[in-house]
PDB file of C-alpha atoms in Angstrom:
ATOM      1  CA  MET A  69     140.323 120.553  70.123  1.00  0.00           C
ATOM      2  CA  LEU A  70     143.660 122.225  69.489  1.00  0.00           C
ATOM      3  CA  THR A  71     142.461 125.469  71.070  1.00  0.00           C
ATOM      4  CA  ALA A  72     141.132 123.671  74.127  1.00  0.00           C
ATOM      5  CA  ARG A  73     144.405 121.761  74.522  1.00  0.00           C
ATOM      6  CA  ARG A  74     146.432 124.992  74.237  1.00  0.00           C
ATOM      7  CA  THR A  75     144.212 126.614  76.869  1.00  0.00           C
ATOM      8  CA  SER A  76     144.725 123.645  79.171  1.00  0.00           C
ATOM      9  CA  VAL A  77     148.497 123.793  78.679  1.00  0.00           C
ATOM     10  CA  VAL A  78     148.551 127.541  79.377  1.00  0.00           C
ATOM     11  CA  LYS A  79     146.528 127.096  82.569  1.00  0.00           C
ATOM     12  CA  SER A  80     148.795 124.277  83.664  1.00  0.00           C
ATOM     13  CA  ALA A  81     151.909 126.365  82.980  1.00  0.00           C
ATOM     14  CA  SER A  82     150.409 129.339  84.821  1.00  0.00           C
ATOM     15  CA  GLY A  83     149.600 127.197  87.821  1.00  0.00           C
ATOM     16  CA  MET A  84     153.094 125.742  87.854  1.00  0.00           C
ATOM     17  CA  ALA A  85     154.609 129.250  87.620  1.00  0.00           C
ATOM     18  CA  ALA A  86     152.428 130.437  90.491  1.00  0.00           C
ATOM     19  CA  ARG A  87     153.521 127.460  92.617  1.00  0.00           C
ATOM     20  CA  ILE A  88     157.180 128.115  91.769  1.00  0.00           C
ATOM     21  CA  LEU A  89     156.847 131.832  92.602  1.00  0.00           C
ATOM     22  CA  GLY A  90     155.006 131.037  95.785  1.00  0.00           C
ATOM     23  CA  SER A  91     157.623 128.504  96.766  1.00  0.00           C
ATOM     24  CA  THR A  92     160.450 130.951  95.949  1.00  0.00           C
ATOM     25  CA  SER A  93     158.794 133.731  97.943  1.00  0.00           C
ATOM     26  CA  SER A  94     158.329 131.404 100.880  1.00  0.00           C
ATOM     27  CA  GLN A  95     161.968 130.331 100.692  1.00  0.00           C
ATOM     28  CA  HIS A  96     163.134 133.960 100.606  1.00  0.00           C
ATOM     29  CA  THR A  97     160.973 134.806 103.631  1.00  0.00           C
ATOM     30  CA  GLU A  98     162.338 131.834 105.529  1.00  0.00           C
ATOM     31  CA  GLN A  99     165.910 132.756 104.586  1.00  0.00           C
ATOM     32  CA  ARG A 100     165.343 136.325 105.738  1.00  0.00           C
ATOM     33  CA  ARG A 101     163.989 135.117 109.080  1.00  0.00           C
ATOM     34  CA  THR A 102     166.954 132.792 109.471  1.00  0.00           C
ATOM     35  CA  ILE A 103     169.455 135.562 108.685  1.00  0.00           C
ATOM     36  CA  LEU A 104     167.727 137.958 111.085  1.00  0.00           C
ATOM     37  CA  GLY A 105     167.708 135.312 113.775  1.00  0.00           C
ATOM     38  CA  ILE A 106     171.419 134.610 113.342  1.00  0.00           C
ATOM     39  CA  SER A 107     172.182 138.352 113.320  1.00  0.00           C
ATOM     40  CA  LYS A 108     170.203 138.934 116.522  1.00  0.00           C
ATOM     41  CA  SER A 109     171.876 135.983 118.239  1.00  0.00           C
ATOM     42  CA  LEU A 110     175.310 137.209 117.144  1.00  0.00           C
ATOM     43  CA  ASP A 111     174.544 140.748 118.346  1.00  0.00           C
ATOM     44  CA  GLN A 112     173.540 139.408 121.754  1.00  0.00           C
ATOM     45  CA  ARG A 113     176.740 137.359 122.061  1.00  0.00           C
ATOM     46  CA  LEU A 114     178.925 140.295 121.018  1.00  0.00           C
ATOM     47  CA  TYR A 115     177.105 142.546 123.492  1.00  0.00           C
ATOM     48  CA  ARG A 116     177.688 140.063 126.328  1.00  0.00           C
ATOM     49  CA  MET A 117     181.376 139.776 125.365  1.00  0.00           C
ATOM     50  CA  ALA A 118     181.807 143.563 125.288  1.00  0.00           C
ATOM     51  CA  LYS A 119     179.931 143.946 128.561  1.00  0.00           C
ATOM     52  CA  GLY A 120     182.266 141.442 130.182  1.00  0.00           C
ATOM     53  CA  VAL A 121     185.419 143.424 129.379  1.00  0.00           C
ATOM     54  CA  MET A 122     184.044 146.942 129.893  1.00  0.00           C
ATOM     55  CA  PRO A 123     184.450 148.543 133.349  1.00  0.00           C
ATOM     56  CA  PRO A 124     181.230 149.062 135.320  1.00  0.00           C
ATOM     57  CA  ILE A 125     179.484 152.430 135.120  1.00  0.00           C
ATOM     58  CA  SER A 126     180.322 154.534 138.145  1.00  0.00           C
ATOM     59  CA  LYS A 127     177.806 156.489 140.208  1.00  0.00           C
ATOM     60  CA  THR A 128     179.087 159.734 138.704  1.00  0.00           C
ATOM     61  CA  GLU A 129     178.601 158.389 135.173  1.00  0.00           C
ATOM     62  CA  GLU A 130     175.083 157.216 136.024  1.00  0.00           C
ATOM     63  CA  ILE A 131     174.212 160.729 137.201  1.00  0.00           C
ATOM     64  CA  ALA A 132     175.732 162.304 134.075  1.00  0.00           C
ATOM     65  CA  LEU A 133     173.848 159.916 131.787  1.00  0.00           C
ATOM     66  CA  GLY A 134     170.612 160.564 133.645  1.00  0.00           C
ATOM     67  CA  CYS A 135     171.007 164.321 133.234  1.00  0.00           C
ATOM     68  CA  GLY A 136     171.138 164.091 129.445  1.00  0.00           C
ATOM     69  CA  THR A 137     168.295 164.036 126.975  1.00  0.00           C
ATOM     70  CA  ILE A 138     167.742 162.104 123.763  1.00  0.00           C
ATOM     71  CA  GLY A 139     167.646 164.033 120.533  1.00  0.00           C
ATOM     72  CA  PHE A 140     168.819 163.387 116.994  1.00  0.00           C
ATOM     73  CA  ASP A 141     171.455 161.018 118.369  1.00  0.00           C
ATOM     74  CA  ARG A 142     168.662 158.464 118.843  1.00  0.00           C
ATOM     75  CA  ASP A 143     167.929 158.569 115.106  1.00  0.00           C
ATOM     76  CA  ILE A 144     171.623 158.158 114.290  1.00  0.00           C
ATOM     77  CA  PHE A 145     171.982 155.053 116.441  1.00  0.00           C
ATOM     78  CA  SER A 146     168.796 153.591 114.975  1.00  0.00           C
ATOM     79  CA  GLY A 147     170.739 153.237 111.718  1.00  0.00           C
ATOM     80  CA  ASN A 148     168.139 155.168 109.742  1.00  0.00           C
ATOM     81  CA  PRO A 149     168.465 158.896 110.525  1.00  0.00           C
ATOM     82  CA  SER A 150     166.140 161.269 108.729  1.00  0.00           C
ATOM     83  CA  LEU A 151     167.507 164.649 107.687  1.00  0.00           C
ATOM     84  CA  LYS A 152     163.950 165.879 107.138  1.00  0.00           C
ATOM     85  CA  HIS A 153     163.035 164.920 110.703  1.00  0.00           C
ATOM     86  CA  LEU A 154     166.077 166.848 111.938  1.00  0.00           C
ATOM     87  CA  GLN A 155     165.092 169.938 109.954  1.00  0.00           C
ATOM     88  CA  ASP A 156     161.438 169.738 111.011  1.00  0.00           C
ATOM     89  CA  THR A 157     162.192 169.123 114.693  1.00  0.00           C
ATOM     90  CA  TYR A 158     165.180 171.339 115.473  1.00  0.00           C
ATOM     91  CA  GLN A 159     165.017 174.962 114.396  1.00  0.00           C
ATOM     92  CA  PRO A 160     167.333 176.948 116.690  1.00  0.00           C
ATOM     93  CA  LYS A 161     167.112 180.684 116.209  1.00  0.00           C
ATOM     94  CA  LEU A 162     169.040 183.651 117.542  1.00  0.00           C
ATOM     95  CA  SER A 163     167.268 186.375 119.455  1.00  0.00           C
ATOM     96  CA  ALA A 164     167.632 189.963 118.243  1.00  0.00           C
ATOM     97  CA  GLU A 165     170.152 190.629 121.029  1.00  0.00           C
ATOM     98  CA  GLU A 166     172.177 187.533 120.180  1.00  0.00           C
ATOM     99  CA  GLN A 167     172.195 188.336 116.449  1.00  0.00           C
ATOM    100  CA  SER A 168     173.308 191.905 117.165  1.00  0.00           C
ATOM    101  CA  PHE A 169     176.172 190.655 119.357  1.00  0.00           C
ATOM    102  CA  LEU A 170     177.253 188.254 116.617  1.00  0.00           C
ATOM    103  CA  ASP A 171     177.140 190.976 113.944  1.00  0.00           C
ATOM    104  CA  ASN A 172     178.784 193.741 115.964  1.00  0.00           C
ATOM    105  CA  GLU A 173     180.791 192.827 119.065  1.00  0.00           C
ATOM    106  CA  VAL A 174     182.143 189.594 117.594  1.00  0.00           C
ATOM    107  CA  ASN A 175     183.162 191.303 114.362  1.00  0.00           C
ATOM    108  CA  THR A 176     184.857 194.093 116.322  1.00  0.00           C
ATOM    109  CA  LEU A 177     186.806 191.599 118.431  1.00  0.00           C
ATOM    110  CA  CYS A 178     187.955 189.818 115.279  1.00  0.00           C
ATOM    111  CA  SER A 179     189.212 193.120 113.890  1.00  0.00           C
ATOM    112  CA  LEU A 180     191.294 193.647 117.057  1.00  0.00           C
ATOM    113  CA  ILE A 181     193.076 190.294 116.755  1.00  0.00           C
ATOM    114  CA  ASN A 182     195.871 189.479 114.348  1.00  0.00           C
ATOM    115  CA  ASP A 183     196.195 185.697 114.449  1.00  0.00           C
ATOM    116  CA  HIS A 184     199.842 185.732 113.327  1.00  0.00           C
ATOM    117  CA  ASP A 185     200.803 188.234 116.024  1.00  0.00           C
ATOM    118  CA  VAL A 186     198.992 186.183 118.660  1.00  0.00           C
ATOM    119  CA  ALA A 187     200.939 183.087 117.613  1.00  0.00           C
ATOM    120  CA  MET A 188     204.266 184.957 117.719  1.00  0.00           C
ATOM    121  CA  GLN A 189     203.630 186.855 120.978  1.00  0.00           C
ATOM    122  CA  LYS A 190     201.676 184.004 122.612  1.00  0.00           C
ATOM    123  CA  ASP A 191     199.191 186.526 123.933  1.00  0.00           C
ATOM    124  CA  PHE A 192     196.489 189.001 122.917  1.00  0.00           C
ATOM    125  CA  THR A 193     196.973 192.741 123.006  1.00  0.00           C
ATOM    126  CA  LYS A 194     195.699 194.642 126.065  1.00  0.00           C
ATOM    127  CA  GLU A 195     193.071 196.219 123.820  1.00  0.00           C
ATOM    128  CA  ALA A 196     191.698 192.798 122.878  1.00  0.00           C
ATOM    129  CA  TRP A 197     191.671 191.573 126.499  1.00  0.00           C
ATOM    130  CA  ASP A 198     189.906 194.740 127.678  1.00  0.00           C
ATOM    131  CA  TYR A 199     187.337 194.488 124.889  1.00  0.00           C
ATOM    132  CA  MET A 200     186.490 190.901 125.821  1.00  0.00           C
ATOM    133  CA  ARG A 201     186.066 191.896 129.475  1.00  0.00           C
ATOM    134  CA  ASP A 202     184.072 195.090 128.843  1.00  0.00           C
ATOM    135  CA  HIS A 203     181.655 193.512 126.353  1.00  0.00           C
ATOM    136  CA  GLY A 204     180.751 190.353 128.230  1.00  0.00           C
ATOM    137  CA  PHE A 205     182.622 187.724 126.234  1.00  0.00           C
ATOM    138  CA  PHE A 206     183.344 185.846 129.475  1.00  0.00           C
ATOM    139  CA  ALA A 207     179.715 186.036 130.639  1.00  0.00           C
ATOM    140  CA  LEU A 208     177.716 184.639 127.740  1.00  0.00           C
ATOM    141  CA  LYS A 209     176.043 181.951 129.903  1.00  0.00           C
ATOM    142  CA  ILE A 210     175.843 183.848 133.216  1.00  0.00           C
ATOM    143  CA  PRO A 211     172.311 185.081 134.129  1.00  0.00           C
ATOM    144  CA  LYS A 212     171.560 188.758 133.583  1.00  0.00           C
ATOM    145  CA  GLU A 213     170.892 189.331 137.280  1.00  0.00           C
ATOM    146  CA  TRP A 214     174.589 188.733 137.895  1.00  0.00           C
ATOM    147  CA  GLY A 215     175.758 190.903 134.998  1.00  0.00           C
ATOM    148  CA  GLY A 216     175.852 188.213 132.321  1.00  0.00           C
ATOM    149  CA  LYS A 217     174.330 187.873 128.861  1.00  0.00           C
ATOM    150  CA  ALA A 218     172.209 184.745 129.500  1.00  0.00           C
ATOM    151  CA  PHE A 219     172.661 183.703 125.854  1.00  0.00           C
ATOM    152  CA  SER A 220     171.372 180.401 124.519  1.00  0.00           C
ATOM    153  CA  THR A 221     173.673 177.481 123.812  1.00  0.00           C
ATOM    154  CA  HIS A 222     173.005 177.987 120.094  1.00  0.00           C
ATOM    155  CA  ALA A 223     174.152 181.610 120.326  1.00  0.00           C
ATOM    156  CA  VAL A 224     177.354 180.652 122.151  1.00  0.00           C
ATOM    157  CA  SER A 225     177.992 178.025 119.484  1.00  0.00           C
ATOM    158  CA  GLN A 226     177.582 180.561 116.673  1.00  0.00           C
ATOM    159  CA  ILE A 227     179.878 183.043 118.425  1.00  0.00           C
ATOM    160  CA  LEU A 228     182.592 180.422 118.874  1.00  0.00           C
ATOM    161  CA  VAL A 229     182.277 179.291 115.255  1.00  0.00           C
ATOM    162  CA  LYS A 230     182.807 182.825 113.968  1.00  0.00           C
ATOM    163  CA  LEU A 231     185.749 183.450 116.313  1.00  0.00           C
ATOM    164  CA  GLY A 232     187.265 180.135 115.246  1.00  0.00           C
ATOM    165  CA  THR A 233     187.283 181.196 111.601  1.00  0.00           C
ATOM    166  CA  HIS A 234     189.514 184.140 112.568  1.00  0.00           C
ATOM    167  CA  SER A 235     191.556 182.893 115.519  1.00  0.00           C
ATOM    168  CA  MET A 236     191.406 179.544 117.316  1.00  0.00           C
ATOM    169  CA  ASP A 237     193.104 181.160 120.306  1.00  0.00           C
ATOM    170  CA  ALA A 238     190.216 183.615 120.582  1.00  0.00           C
ATOM    171  CA  ASN A 239     187.800 180.709 120.198  1.00  0.00           C
ATOM    172  CA  ALA A 240     189.370 178.778 123.092  1.00  0.00           C
ATOM    173  CA  THR A 241     189.702 181.876 125.287  1.00  0.00           C
ATOM    174  CA  VAL A 242     185.983 182.612 125.023  1.00  0.00           C
ATOM    175  CA  ALA A 243     184.928 178.959 125.054  1.00  0.00           C
ATOM    176  CA  VAL A 244     186.442 177.963 128.412  1.00  0.00           C
ATOM    177  CA  PRO A 245     184.641 180.534 130.627  1.00  0.00           C
ATOM    178  CA  ASN A 246     181.362 179.739 128.873  1.00  0.00           C
ATOM    179  CA  SER A 247     181.623 175.953 129.040  1.00  0.00           C
ATOM    180  CA  LEU A 248     184.230 174.555 131.443  1.00  0.00           C
ATOM    181  CA  GLY A 249     184.246 177.705 133.561  1.00  0.00           C
ATOM    182  CA  PRO A 250     182.343 177.627 136.877  1.00  0.00           C
ATOM    183  CA  GLY A 251     179.895 180.409 135.978  1.00  0.00           C
ATOM    184  CA  GLU A 252     177.028 178.208 134.849  1.00  0.00           C
ATOM    185  CA  LEU A 253     177.734 175.658 137.613  1.00  0.00           C
ATOM    186  CA  LEU A 254     177.647 178.382 140.255  1.00  0.00           C
ATOM    187  CA  ALA A 255     174.419 179.828 138.867  1.00  0.00           C
ATOM    188  CA  GLY A 256     172.752 176.425 139.068  1.00  0.00           C
ATOM    189  CA  TYR A 257     174.286 174.851 142.164  1.00  0.00           C
ATOM    190  CA  GLY A 258     176.293 177.448 144.097  1.00  0.00           C
ATOM    191  CA  THR A 259     175.368 178.806 147.502  1.00  0.00           C
ATOM    192  CA  ASP A 260     174.038 182.359 147.778  1.00  0.00           C
ATOM    193  CA  ALA A 261     177.382 183.503 149.169  1.00  0.00           C
ATOM    194  CA  GLN A 262     179.289 181.876 146.294  1.00  0.00           C
ATOM    195  CA  LYS A 263     176.974 183.434 143.694  1.00  0.00           C
ATOM    196  CA  GLU A 264     177.253 186.907 145.202  1.00  0.00           C
ATOM    197  CA  TYR A 265     181.017 186.754 145.351  1.00  0.00           C
ATOM    198  CA  PHE A 266     182.011 184.961 142.158  1.00  0.00           C
ATOM    199  CA  LEU A 267     179.365 185.617 139.504  1.00  0.00           C
ATOM    200  CA  PRO A 268     179.717 189.436 139.213  1.00  0.00           C
ATOM    201  CA  ARG A 269     183.516 189.078 139.098  1.00  0.00           C
ATOM    202  CA  LEU A 270     183.315 186.362 136.454  1.00  0.00           C
ATOM    203  CA  ALA A 271     180.818 188.403 134.434  1.00  0.00           C
ATOM    204  CA  ASP A 272     182.950 191.541 134.212  1.00  0.00           C
ATOM    205  CA  GLY A 273     186.193 189.636 133.652  1.00  0.00           C
ATOM    206  CA  THR A 274     187.774 190.550 136.980  1.00  0.00           C
ATOM    207  CA  LEU A 275     188.258 186.829 137.429  1.00  0.00           C
ATOM    208  CA  ILE A 276     189.044 184.777 134.340  1.00  0.00           C
ATOM    209  CA  PRO A 277     188.325 181.113 135.073  1.00  0.00           C
ATOM    210  CA  CYS A 278     189.939 177.878 134.014  1.00  0.00           C
ATOM    211  CA  PHE A 279     189.078 174.272 134.748  1.00  0.00           C
ATOM    212  CA  GLY A 280     191.723 171.949 136.175  1.00  0.00           C
ATOM    213  CA  LEU A 281     190.759 168.409 135.236  1.00  0.00           C
ATOM    214  CA  THR A 282     193.579 166.838 133.210  1.00  0.00           C
ATOM    215  CA  GLY A 283     196.560 165.459 135.130  1.00  0.00           C
ATOM    216  CA  PRO A 284     199.835 163.733 134.219  1.00  0.00           C
ATOM    217  CA  HIS A 285     198.222 160.289 134.285  1.00  0.00           C
ATOM    218  CA  SER A 286     194.558 160.981 133.511  1.00  0.00           C
ATOM    219  CA  GLY A 287     192.780 162.897 130.799  1.00  0.00           C
ATOM    220  CA  SER A 288     189.353 164.465 130.601  1.00  0.00           C
ATOM    221  CA  ASP A 289     187.517 161.487 132.125  1.00  0.00           C
ATOM    222  CA  ALA A 290     186.193 162.925 135.370  1.00  0.00           C
ATOM    223  CA  THR A 291     185.546 159.450 136.786  1.00  0.00           C
ATOM    224  CA  SER A 292     189.112 158.149 136.533  1.00  0.00           C
ATOM    225  CA  LEU A 293     191.173 160.879 138.155  1.00  0.00           C
ATOM    226  CA  ILE A 294     194.668 159.925 139.283  1.00  0.00           C
ATOM    227  CA  GLN A 295     196.645 162.038 141.776  1.00  0.00           C
ATOM    228  CA  SER A 296     193.703 164.425 142.210  1.00  0.00           C
ATOM    229  CA  ASP A 297     192.294 163.605 145.634  1.00  0.00           C
ATOM    230  CA  CYS A 298     190.728 165.438 148.525  1.00  0.00           C
ATOM    231  CA  VAL A 299     189.747 164.137 151.956  1.00  0.00           C
ATOM    232  CA  LEU A 300     186.978 165.673 154.038  1.00  0.00           C
ATOM    233  CA  GLU A 301     188.144 166.863 157.457  1.00  0.00           C
ATOM    234  CA  GLU A 302     186.760 168.910 160.331  1.00  0.00           C
ATOM    235  CA  ARG A 303     188.873 171.574 162.010  1.00  0.00           C
ATOM    236  CA  ASN A 304     187.639 173.972 164.701  1.00  0.00           C
ATOM    237  CA  GLY A 305     184.059 173.008 163.901  1.00  0.00           C
ATOM    238  CA  GLN A 306     184.462 173.787 160.204  1.00  0.00           C
ATOM    239  CA  LEU A 307     184.259 171.209 157.418  1.00  0.00           C
ATOM    240  CA  GLY A 308     186.900 171.421 154.728  1.00  0.00           C
ATOM    241  CA  VAL A 309     189.020 169.314 152.437  1.00  0.00           C
ATOM    242  CA  VAL A 310     192.702 168.502 152.334  1.00  0.00           C
ATOM    243  CA  ALA A 311     193.549 168.303 148.647  1.00  0.00           C
ATOM    244  CA  SER A 312     196.513 166.821 146.822  1.00  0.00           C
ATOM    245  CA  PHE A 313     196.630 167.189 143.056  1.00  0.00           C
ATOM    246  CA  LYS A 314     198.767 167.506 139.955  1.00  0.00           C
ATOM    247  CA  LYS A 315     197.334 169.182 136.840  1.00  0.00           C
ATOM    248  CA  ARG A 316     198.629 170.030 133.392  1.00  0.00           C
ATOM    249  CA  TYR A 317     197.428 171.222 129.954  1.00  0.00           C
ATOM    250  CA  ILE A 318     194.940 173.615 131.588  1.00  0.00           C
ATOM    251  CA  THR A 319     193.689 176.173 129.078  1.00  0.00           C
ATOM    252  CA  LEU A 320     193.887 179.794 130.384  1.00  0.00           C
ATOM    253  CA  ALA A 321     195.785 178.735 133.539  1.00  0.00           C
ATOM    254  CA  PRO A 322     198.483 181.441 133.075  1.00  0.00           C
ATOM    255  CA  VAL A 323     195.877 184.243 133.153  1.00  0.00           C
ATOM    256  CA  ALA A 324     193.203 182.679 135.355  1.00  0.00           C
ATOM    257  CA  GLY A 325     192.079 184.267 138.619  1.00  0.00           C
ATOM    258  CA  VAL A 326     190.004 181.310 139.739  1.00  0.00           C
ATOM    259  CA  VAL A 327     190.527 177.615 139.053  1.00  0.00           C
ATOM    260  CA  GLY A 328     187.792 175.009 139.141  1.00  0.00           C
ATOM    261  CA  LEU A 329     189.588 171.891 140.363  1.00  0.00           C
ATOM    262  CA  GLY A 330     188.251 168.465 139.487  1.00  0.00           C
ATOM    263  CA  LEU A 331     188.916 166.234 142.506  1.00  0.00           C
ATOM    264  CA  ASN A 332     187.988 162.814 143.822  1.00  0.00           C
ATOM    265  CA  LEU A 333     186.369 163.388 147.237  1.00  0.00           C
ATOM    266  CA  SER A 334     186.534 160.787 149.992  1.00  0.00           C
ATOM    267  CA  ASP A 335     184.871 160.930 153.422  1.00  0.00           C
ATOM    268  CA  PRO A 336     186.501 158.209 155.551  1.00  0.00           C
ATOM    269  CA  LYS A 337     185.120 159.645 158.828  1.00  0.00           C
ATOM    270  CA  GLY A 338     181.519 159.966 157.615  1.00  0.00           C
ATOM    271  CA  LEU A 339     181.423 163.720 158.143  1.00  0.00           C
ATOM    272  CA  LEU A 340     179.014 164.382 155.254  1.00  0.00           C
ATOM    273  CA  LYS A 341     176.153 162.737 157.168  1.00  0.00           C
ATOM    274  CA  GLY A 342     173.951 162.478 154.099  1.00  0.00           C
ATOM    275  CA  LYS A 343     174.684 166.004 152.846  1.00  0.00           C
ATOM    276  CA  GLY A 344     176.438 165.240 149.594  1.00  0.00           C
ATOM    277  CA  GLU A 345     178.295 162.176 148.397  1.00  0.00           C
ATOM    278  CA  GLU A 346     181.809 160.913 147.856  1.00  0.00           C
ATOM    279  CA  GLY A 347     183.206 160.891 144.324  1.00  0.00           C
ATOM    280  CA  PHE A 348     183.909 163.561 141.731  1.00  0.00           C
ATOM    281  CA  THR A 349     183.617 167.097 143.054  1.00  0.00           C
ATOM    282  CA  VAL A 350     184.717 170.583 142.017  1.00  0.00           C
ATOM    283  CA  ALA A 351     186.574 172.964 144.326  1.00  0.00           C
ATOM    284  CA  LEU A 352     187.177 176.641 143.527  1.00  0.00           C
ATOM    285  CA  LEU A 353     190.701 177.916 144.091  1.00  0.00           C
ATOM    286  CA  GLU A 354     191.158 181.673 143.821  1.00  0.00           C
TER     287      GLU A 354
END
């Protein structure tokens, strides 16, 4: 009798515990759903508020966004990035030619530059300038057919990193022609005449480029240029632009032979006739 009663009590207690646990689990699930619902609703309201005060995306920005790809940045913005996924997915490697350039030419250039002397003299020695020209430091991204190196973006990054550990001035001097410089733009979008004229001269360092984007009242945002305008006009049957601009803080401007000017193009007379569009454009000034 006592044993049977104890068994009954144990079963009753077990059932009650199960009901309590089940009820608690259900409450936790419901609370989680409620919290998630509130969070989602709050996120939507904050997004609408932010959208209301942000300026609209311009046509130029839409084009720039459409040209990009999605990589590891997608994992970062998901809030749960995986380092293993990054390591398994992205394995950039240097070619034998790129590795040799990094181990030899880059090391030699570093040995020719004394960072303290550069800071005091505000310039490189003639030997350093000539070495950069003769060994293709200004042509890392220009195709080989035009006298360039045609290196990968990873290789250019590694070269700039090593130069930066020795001299940030050398880093910036090599970085501009291989990023902001017009070489890669000309190779991809230039006319045949522009390629034939500019690319060999950019590759051998005859022309050192710079990029004029920043002005007194606007920074590096290409879609909000102020006092950097050009108007399309036709003279003697030739289309051209009348440009008015003010630029400052242009890296390499004192030694540049060609300037890529960031301008805001307008066509009030409709002279483009479907060949090109108004908005941000780049003009080359030699």
